[in-house]
PDB file of C-alpha atoms in Angstrom:
ATOM      1  CA  MET R 111     -22.967  12.447   0.513  1.00  0.00           C
ATOM      2  CA  GLN R 112     -19.588  11.026  -0.525  1.00  0.00           C
ATOM      3  CA  GLN R 113     -17.692   8.781   1.917  1.00  0.00           C
ATOM      4  CA  ASP R 114     -14.319  10.047   3.180  1.00  0.00           C
ATOM      5  CA  THR R 115     -11.596   7.669   1.924  1.00  0.00           C
ATOM      6  CA  GLY R 116      -8.897   9.027   4.222  1.00  0.00           C
ATOM      7  CA  TYR R 117      -6.725   9.878   1.215  1.00  0.00           C
ATOM      8  CA  TYR R 118      -5.797  13.333  -0.018  1.00  0.00           C
ATOM      9  CA  VAL R 119      -3.955  14.624  -3.056  1.00  0.00           C
ATOM     10  CA  ILE R 120      -1.796  17.641  -2.280  1.00  0.00           C
ATOM     11  CA  LYS R 121       0.920  19.433  -4.202  1.00  0.00           C
ATOM     12  CA  ARG R 122       4.510  18.605  -3.334  1.00  0.00           C
ATOM     13  CA  GLN R 123       5.166  22.129  -2.033  1.00  0.00           C
ATOM     14  CA  ALA R 124       2.485  21.639   0.644  1.00  0.00           C
ATOM     15  CA  VAL R 125       4.008  18.401   1.968  1.00  0.00           C
ATOM     16  CA  PRO R 126       6.214  18.862   5.051  1.00  0.00           C
ATOM     17  CA  GLU R 127       9.886  18.209   4.320  1.00  0.00           C
ATOM     18  CA  VAL R 128      10.076  15.341   6.808  1.00  0.00           C
ATOM     19  CA  LEU R 129       7.417  13.415   4.851  1.00  0.00           C
ATOM     20  CA  LEU R 130       9.263  13.923   1.564  1.00  0.00           C
ATOM     21  CA  LYS R 131      12.411  12.620   3.239  1.00  0.00           C
ATOM     22  CA  VAL R 132      10.528   9.553   4.474  1.00  0.00           C
ATOM     23  CA  VAL R 133       9.575   8.784   0.858  1.00  0.00           C
ATOM     24  CA  GLU R 134      13.217   9.195  -0.173  1.00  0.00           C
ATOM     25  CA  ALA R 135      14.340   6.950   2.696  1.00  0.00           C
ATOM     26  CA  LYS R 136      11.925   4.245   1.537  1.00  0.00           C
ATOM     27  CA  LYS R 137      13.372   4.507  -1.973  1.00  0.00           C
ATOM     28  CA  LEU R 138      16.916   4.153  -0.612  1.00  0.00           C
ATOM     29  CA  LEU R 139      15.907   1.017   1.284  1.00  0.00           C
ATOM     30  CA  GLU R 140      14.006  -0.494  -1.668  1.00  0.00           C
ATOM     31  CA  SER R 141      16.917   0.130  -4.036  1.00  0.00           C
ATOM     32  CA  GLY R 142      19.426  -1.449  -1.657  1.00  0.00           C
ATOM     33  CA  LYS R 143      21.528   1.730  -1.524  1.00  0.00           C
ATOM     34  CA  VAL R 144      21.246   1.546   2.267  1.00  0.00           C
ATOM     35  CA  LYS R 145      20.741  -1.495   4.452  1.00  0.00           C
ATOM     36  CA  THR R 146      18.851  -0.098   7.439  1.00  0.00           C
ATOM     37  CA  ALA R 147      16.191   2.487   8.211  1.00  0.00           C
ATOM     38  CA  ALA R 148      18.660   4.161  10.578  1.00  0.00           C
ATOM     39  CA  GLU R 149      21.175   4.541   7.745  1.00  0.00           C
ATOM     40  CA  ALA R 150      18.529   5.959   5.381  1.00  0.00           C
ATOM     41  CA  ALA R 151      17.242   8.385   8.014  1.00  0.00           C
ATOM     42  CA  SER R 152      20.751   9.540   8.887  1.00  0.00           C
ATOM     43  CA  ARG R 153      21.649  10.104   5.251  1.00  0.00           C
ATOM     44  CA  LEU R 154      18.547  12.274   4.773  1.00  0.00           C
ATOM     45  CA  GLY R 155      18.788  14.173   8.052  1.00  0.00           C
ATOM     46  CA  ILE R 156      15.660  12.855   9.745  1.00  0.00           C
ATOM     47  CA  SER R 157      15.264  10.848  12.920  1.00  0.00           C
ATOM     48  CA  ARG R 158      14.716   7.116  12.752  1.00  0.00           C
ATOM     49  CA  SER R 159      11.562   7.606  14.828  1.00  0.00           C
ATOM     50  CA  SER R 160      10.172  10.038  12.205  1.00  0.00           C
ATOM     51  CA  PHE R 161      10.813   7.447   9.519  1.00  0.00           C
ATOM     52  CA  TYR R 162       8.937   4.742  11.439  1.00  0.00           C
ATOM     53  CA  LYS R 163       6.143   7.126  12.439  1.00  0.00           C
ATOM     54  CA  TYR R 164       5.272   8.011   8.818  1.00  0.00           C
ATOM     55  CA  LYS R 165       6.601   5.185   6.604  1.00  0.00           C
ATOM     56  CA  GLU R 166       3.246   3.388   6.353  1.00  0.00           C
ATOM     57  CA  ASP R 167       1.263   6.554   5.651  1.00  0.00           C
ATOM     58  CA  ILE R 168       3.021   8.261   2.757  1.00  0.00           C
ATOM     59  CA  TYR R 169       3.450   6.978  -0.776  1.00  0.00           C
ATOM     60  CA  GLU R 170       4.450   8.679  -3.954  1.00  0.00           C
ATOM     61  CA  PHE R 171       1.428   9.359  -6.145  1.00  0.00           C
ATOM     62  CA  HIS R 172       1.467   7.870  -9.621  1.00  0.00           C
ATOM     63  CA  ASP R 173      -0.856   9.553 -12.074  1.00  0.00           C
ATOM     64  CA  SER R 174      -1.861   6.258 -13.603  1.00  0.00           C
ATOM     65  CA  LEU R 175      -1.431   2.769 -12.267  1.00  0.00           C
ATOM     66  CA  GLN R 176      -2.645   1.273 -15.547  1.00  0.00           C
ATOM     67  CA  GLY R 177      -0.305  -1.289 -17.064  1.00  0.00           C
ATOM     68  CA  THR R 178       1.255  -2.257 -13.760  1.00  0.00           C
ATOM     69  CA  THR R 179       1.297  -5.047 -11.264  1.00  0.00           C
ATOM     70  CA  LEU R 180       0.821  -4.124  -7.634  1.00  0.00           C
ATOM     71  CA  THR R 181       1.633  -6.139  -4.549  1.00  0.00           C
ATOM     72  CA  LEU R 182      -0.679  -5.472  -1.630  1.00  0.00           C
ATOM     73  CA  THR R 183       0.268  -6.582   1.879  1.00  0.00           C
ATOM     74  CA  PHE R 184      -1.922  -6.638   4.929  1.00  0.00           C
ATOM     75  CA  GLN R 185      -3.038  -8.701   7.880  1.00  0.00           C
ATOM     76  CA  MET R 186      -6.398 -10.352   8.171  1.00  0.00           C
ATOM     77  CA  ASN R 187      -8.319 -12.080  10.931  1.00  0.00           C
ATOM     78  CA  ASP R 188      -8.657 -15.826  10.463  1.00  0.00           C
ATOM     79  CA  GLU R 189     -12.404 -15.856   9.818  1.00  0.00           C
ATOM     80  CA  VAL R 190     -14.434 -18.011   7.455  1.00  0.00           C
ATOM     81  CA  GLY R 191     -15.198 -16.173   4.209  1.00  0.00           C
ATOM     82  CA  LEU R 192     -13.019 -13.101   4.857  1.00  0.00           C
ATOM     83  CA  LEU R 193     -10.344 -13.926   2.272  1.00  0.00           C
ATOM     84  CA  SER R 194     -13.069 -14.827  -0.221  1.00  0.00           C
ATOM     85  CA  TYR R 195     -14.716 -11.446   0.387  1.00  0.00           C
ATOM     86  CA  VAL R 196     -11.434  -9.586  -0.244  1.00  0.00           C
ATOM     87  CA  LEU R 197     -10.750 -11.589  -3.429  1.00  0.00           C
ATOM     88  CA  ASN R 198     -14.262 -10.852  -4.681  1.00  0.00           C
ATOM     89  CA  LEU R 199     -13.701  -7.150  -3.973  1.00  0.00           C
ATOM     90  CA  ILE R 200     -10.552  -7.221  -6.138  1.00  0.00           C
ATOM     91  CA  ALA R 201     -12.527  -8.958  -8.898  1.00  0.00           C
ATOM     92  CA  GLU R 202     -15.365  -6.442  -8.528  1.00  0.00           C
ATOM     93  CA  PHE R 203     -12.878  -3.634  -9.270  1.00  0.00           C
ATOM     94  CA  GLY R 204     -11.680  -5.510 -12.358  1.00  0.00           C
ATOM     95  CA  ALA R 205      -8.113  -6.308 -11.314  1.00  0.00           C
ATOM     96  CA  ASN R 206      -6.543  -9.654 -12.178  1.00  0.00           C
ATOM     97  CA  ILE R 207      -5.132 -11.635  -9.246  1.00  0.00           C
ATOM     98  CA  LEU R 208      -1.681 -13.005 -10.101  1.00  0.00           C
ATOM     99  CA  THR R 209      -0.476 -14.432  -6.764  1.00  0.00           C
ATOM    100  CA  ILE R 210      -1.737 -14.954  -3.241  1.00  0.00           C
ATOM    101  CA  HIS R 211       0.560 -15.750  -0.333  1.00  0.00           C
ATOM    102  CA  GLN R 212      -0.860 -16.272   3.134  1.00  0.00           C
ATOM    103  CA  SER R 213       0.955 -17.160   6.320  1.00  0.00           C
ATOM    104  CA  ILE R 214      -0.393 -19.648   8.809  1.00  0.00           C
ATOM    105  CA  PRO R 215      -2.544 -17.612  11.209  1.00  0.00           C
ATOM    106  CA  LEU R 216      -0.931 -16.844  14.563  1.00  0.00           C
ATOM    107  CA  ASN R 217      -3.199 -15.688  17.368  1.00  0.00           C
ATOM    108  CA  GLY R 218      -6.060 -15.578  14.875  1.00  0.00           C
ATOM    109  CA  VAL R 219      -4.319 -13.250  12.383  1.00  0.00           C
ATOM    110  CA  ALA R 220      -2.657 -14.136   9.051  1.00  0.00           C
ATOM    111  CA  SER R 221      -0.295 -12.033   6.945  1.00  0.00           C
ATOM    112  CA  LEU R 222      -1.154 -11.789   3.260  1.00  0.00           C
ATOM    113  CA  SER R 223       0.516 -10.655   0.096  1.00  0.00           C
ATOM    114  CA  ILE R 224      -1.615 -10.407  -3.039  1.00  0.00           C
ATOM    115  CA  THR R 225      -0.172  -9.379  -6.393  1.00  0.00           C
ATOM    116  CA  ILE R 226      -2.678  -7.968  -8.863  1.00  0.00           C
ATOM    117  CA  GLN R 227      -2.519  -6.834 -12.454  1.00  0.00           C
ATOM    118  CA  VAL R 228      -4.153  -3.486 -13.142  1.00  0.00           C
ATOM    119  CA  LEU R 229      -5.996  -3.733 -16.452  1.00  0.00           C
ATOM    120  CA  PRO R 230      -7.316  -0.948 -18.701  1.00  0.00           C
ATOM    121  CA  THR R 231     -10.799  -1.747 -17.385  1.00  0.00           C
ATOM    122  CA  THR R 232      -9.773  -1.761 -13.687  1.00  0.00           C
ATOM    123  CA  ARG R 233     -11.589   0.803 -11.571  1.00  0.00           C
ATOM    124  CA  ASP R 234      -9.872   3.151  -9.079  1.00  0.00           C
ATOM    125  CA  ILE R 235      -7.271   1.150  -7.125  1.00  0.00           C
ATOM    126  CA  MET R 236      -7.150   3.622  -4.231  1.00  0.00           C
ATOM    127  CA  GLU R 237     -10.923   3.294  -3.820  1.00  0.00           C
ATOM    128  CA  MET R 238     -10.515  -0.504  -3.799  1.00  0.00           C
ATOM    129  CA  ILE R 239      -7.835  -0.287  -1.090  1.00  0.00           C
ATOM    130  CA  SER R 240     -10.025   2.057   0.938  1.00  0.00           C
ATOM    131  CA  LYS R 241     -12.919  -0.425   0.744  1.00  0.00           C
ATOM    132  CA  MET R 242     -10.582  -3.261   1.776  1.00  0.00           C
ATOM    133  CA  GLU R 243      -9.383  -1.269   4.795  1.00  0.00           C
ATOM    134  CA  ASN R 244     -12.992  -0.708   5.845  1.00  0.00           C
ATOM    135  CA  VAL R 245     -13.746  -4.438   5.939  1.00  0.00           C
ATOM    136  CA  GLU R 246     -13.913  -5.609   9.547  1.00  0.00           C
ATOM    137  CA  GLY R 247     -11.026  -7.991  10.147  1.00  0.00           C
ATOM    138  CA  VAL R 248      -8.709  -6.529   7.486  1.00  0.00           C
ATOM    139  CA  HIS R 249      -5.815  -4.513   8.892  1.00  0.00           C
ATOM    140  CA  LYS R 250      -3.820  -1.762   7.094  1.00  0.00           C
ATOM    141  CA  VAL R 251      -3.586  -2.510   3.387  1.00  0.00           C
ATOM    142  CA  HIS R 252      -0.344  -1.280   1.793  1.00  0.00           C
ATOM    143  CA  ILE R 253       1.047  -1.183  -1.715  1.00  0.00           C
ATOM    144  CA  THR R 254       4.491  -2.680  -1.185  1.00  0.00           C
ATOM    145  CA  GLY R 255       5.464  -3.382  -4.760  1.00  0.00           C
ATOM    146  CA  ARG R 256       4.824  -1.898  -8.181  1.00  0.00           C
ATOM    147  CA  SER R 257       6.191  -2.867 -11.555  1.00  0.00           C
ATOM    148  CA  ALA R 258       5.370  -2.572 -15.223  1.00  0.00           C
ATOM    149  CA  THR R 259       3.166  -5.340 -16.577  1.00  0.00           C
ATOM    150  CA  LEU R 260       4.822  -7.415 -19.244  1.00  0.00           C
ATOM    151  CA  SER R 261       2.676  -7.926 -22.294  1.00  0.00           C
TER     152      SER R 261
END
């Protein structure tokens, strides 16, 4: 039996309008066209609370992530071997690690940002993220950056 990843692919017409507006609000913020979440929400006609409720759970689907760099952010418990396990998982999926930034752990939890290069031989990135999220001590993995890989 196949494990539930917690991810679904649905057609745009089936996505509630508020979720589509959250994606648009995130784009406005990332592009610098607006300075605050409140401004983005107001411009799109949604409440600020709706934006914050869904902003971590909806991302635009890209048919292929090949030829890109991705920045993953998450928090991780400060436990011996946990970072090593996550890095090995990335290697197991065939992605190339470009940068790793880790904060000093506060209250036993560190913030991390890892930038990876998706190669032609890299396996399914969403499956990799799902496996990372299922590791005890790793909290909410997010793709926070995406760009074309320079050759």
